[in-house]
């Protein structure tokens, strides 16, 4: 962990001195603060790389940039539910959420949210956990999935207010029904809706693997959906998790201008992805 933190710090200080980095910084700084970036952080990243993540985000804040963070807590929920003796059932990749399971999901998601806020504050970053009030949901399929939310409306007020005050928004993937019932939302779905609402300049998904991997386990540096999508999803080595990610990214980009792109990268490579021409991770375009 200490080693990873040291690597992140080293990369960051190199970048701060490069002309290439300054070019991107000028570009990012010229967009309205609210529209710089939405960064989706998987629960696995929070679990394994919390301090390195906080350091990488602190670097962006020190440059005056304000990403909007949306996080999941999938692995933490798996572990906590198992400990509580509640069986995990997933349908189409979504966790079937009983009221009993929600009794675990809610506090565990809150805790993951607070952990990131605390880690950021340790780095000197003012951050605010936003755990409710953003995603108004319908039931996605109450009979099959229970308390799983389908986002009907997004309220950006709390996020905008944090950004205006210079406080980094850290949004959890929980929503509420019209009657105030707390709903479990897949964090990639929540990220998608948030991205559509915010229309950020940069769209980043942070994962432990740092990108989509090819047949031999190397990160694929660029994917053009128009030319590569059909080929990729037909390949036997493209496992279901990657297919789902590709489909989600394709869906996100469908509703955005042609110039938009999505980066899937790791915490260590976040700054490189943002501030170098070559990037680091998988860049997906339409
Ligand atoms: C997800 C929410 C957390 C999540 C779940 O319960 O696991 C549903 O499946 P990651 O770490 O980003 O995967 N919700 C409905 O998506 O976290």
Coordinates of N, CA, C and O in Angstrom, one line a residue, residues 84 145 231 280:
X84 N -23.9 -11.6 7.7 CA -25.2 -11.5 8.3 C -26.1 -12.7 8.0 O -27.2 -12.8 8.4
X145 N -36.7 -8.4 -8.3 CA -35.5 -7.8 -7.8 C -35.7 -7.1 -6.4 O -34.7 -6.7 -5.8
X231 N -17.2 -7.2 -33.0 CA -16.1 -8.2 -33.0 C -15.9 -8.6 -31.5 O -15.8 -9.8 -31.2
X280 N -3.6 6.1 -20.3 CA -3.2 4.9 -19.6 C -4.5 4.3 -19.2 O -5.2 4.8 -18.3

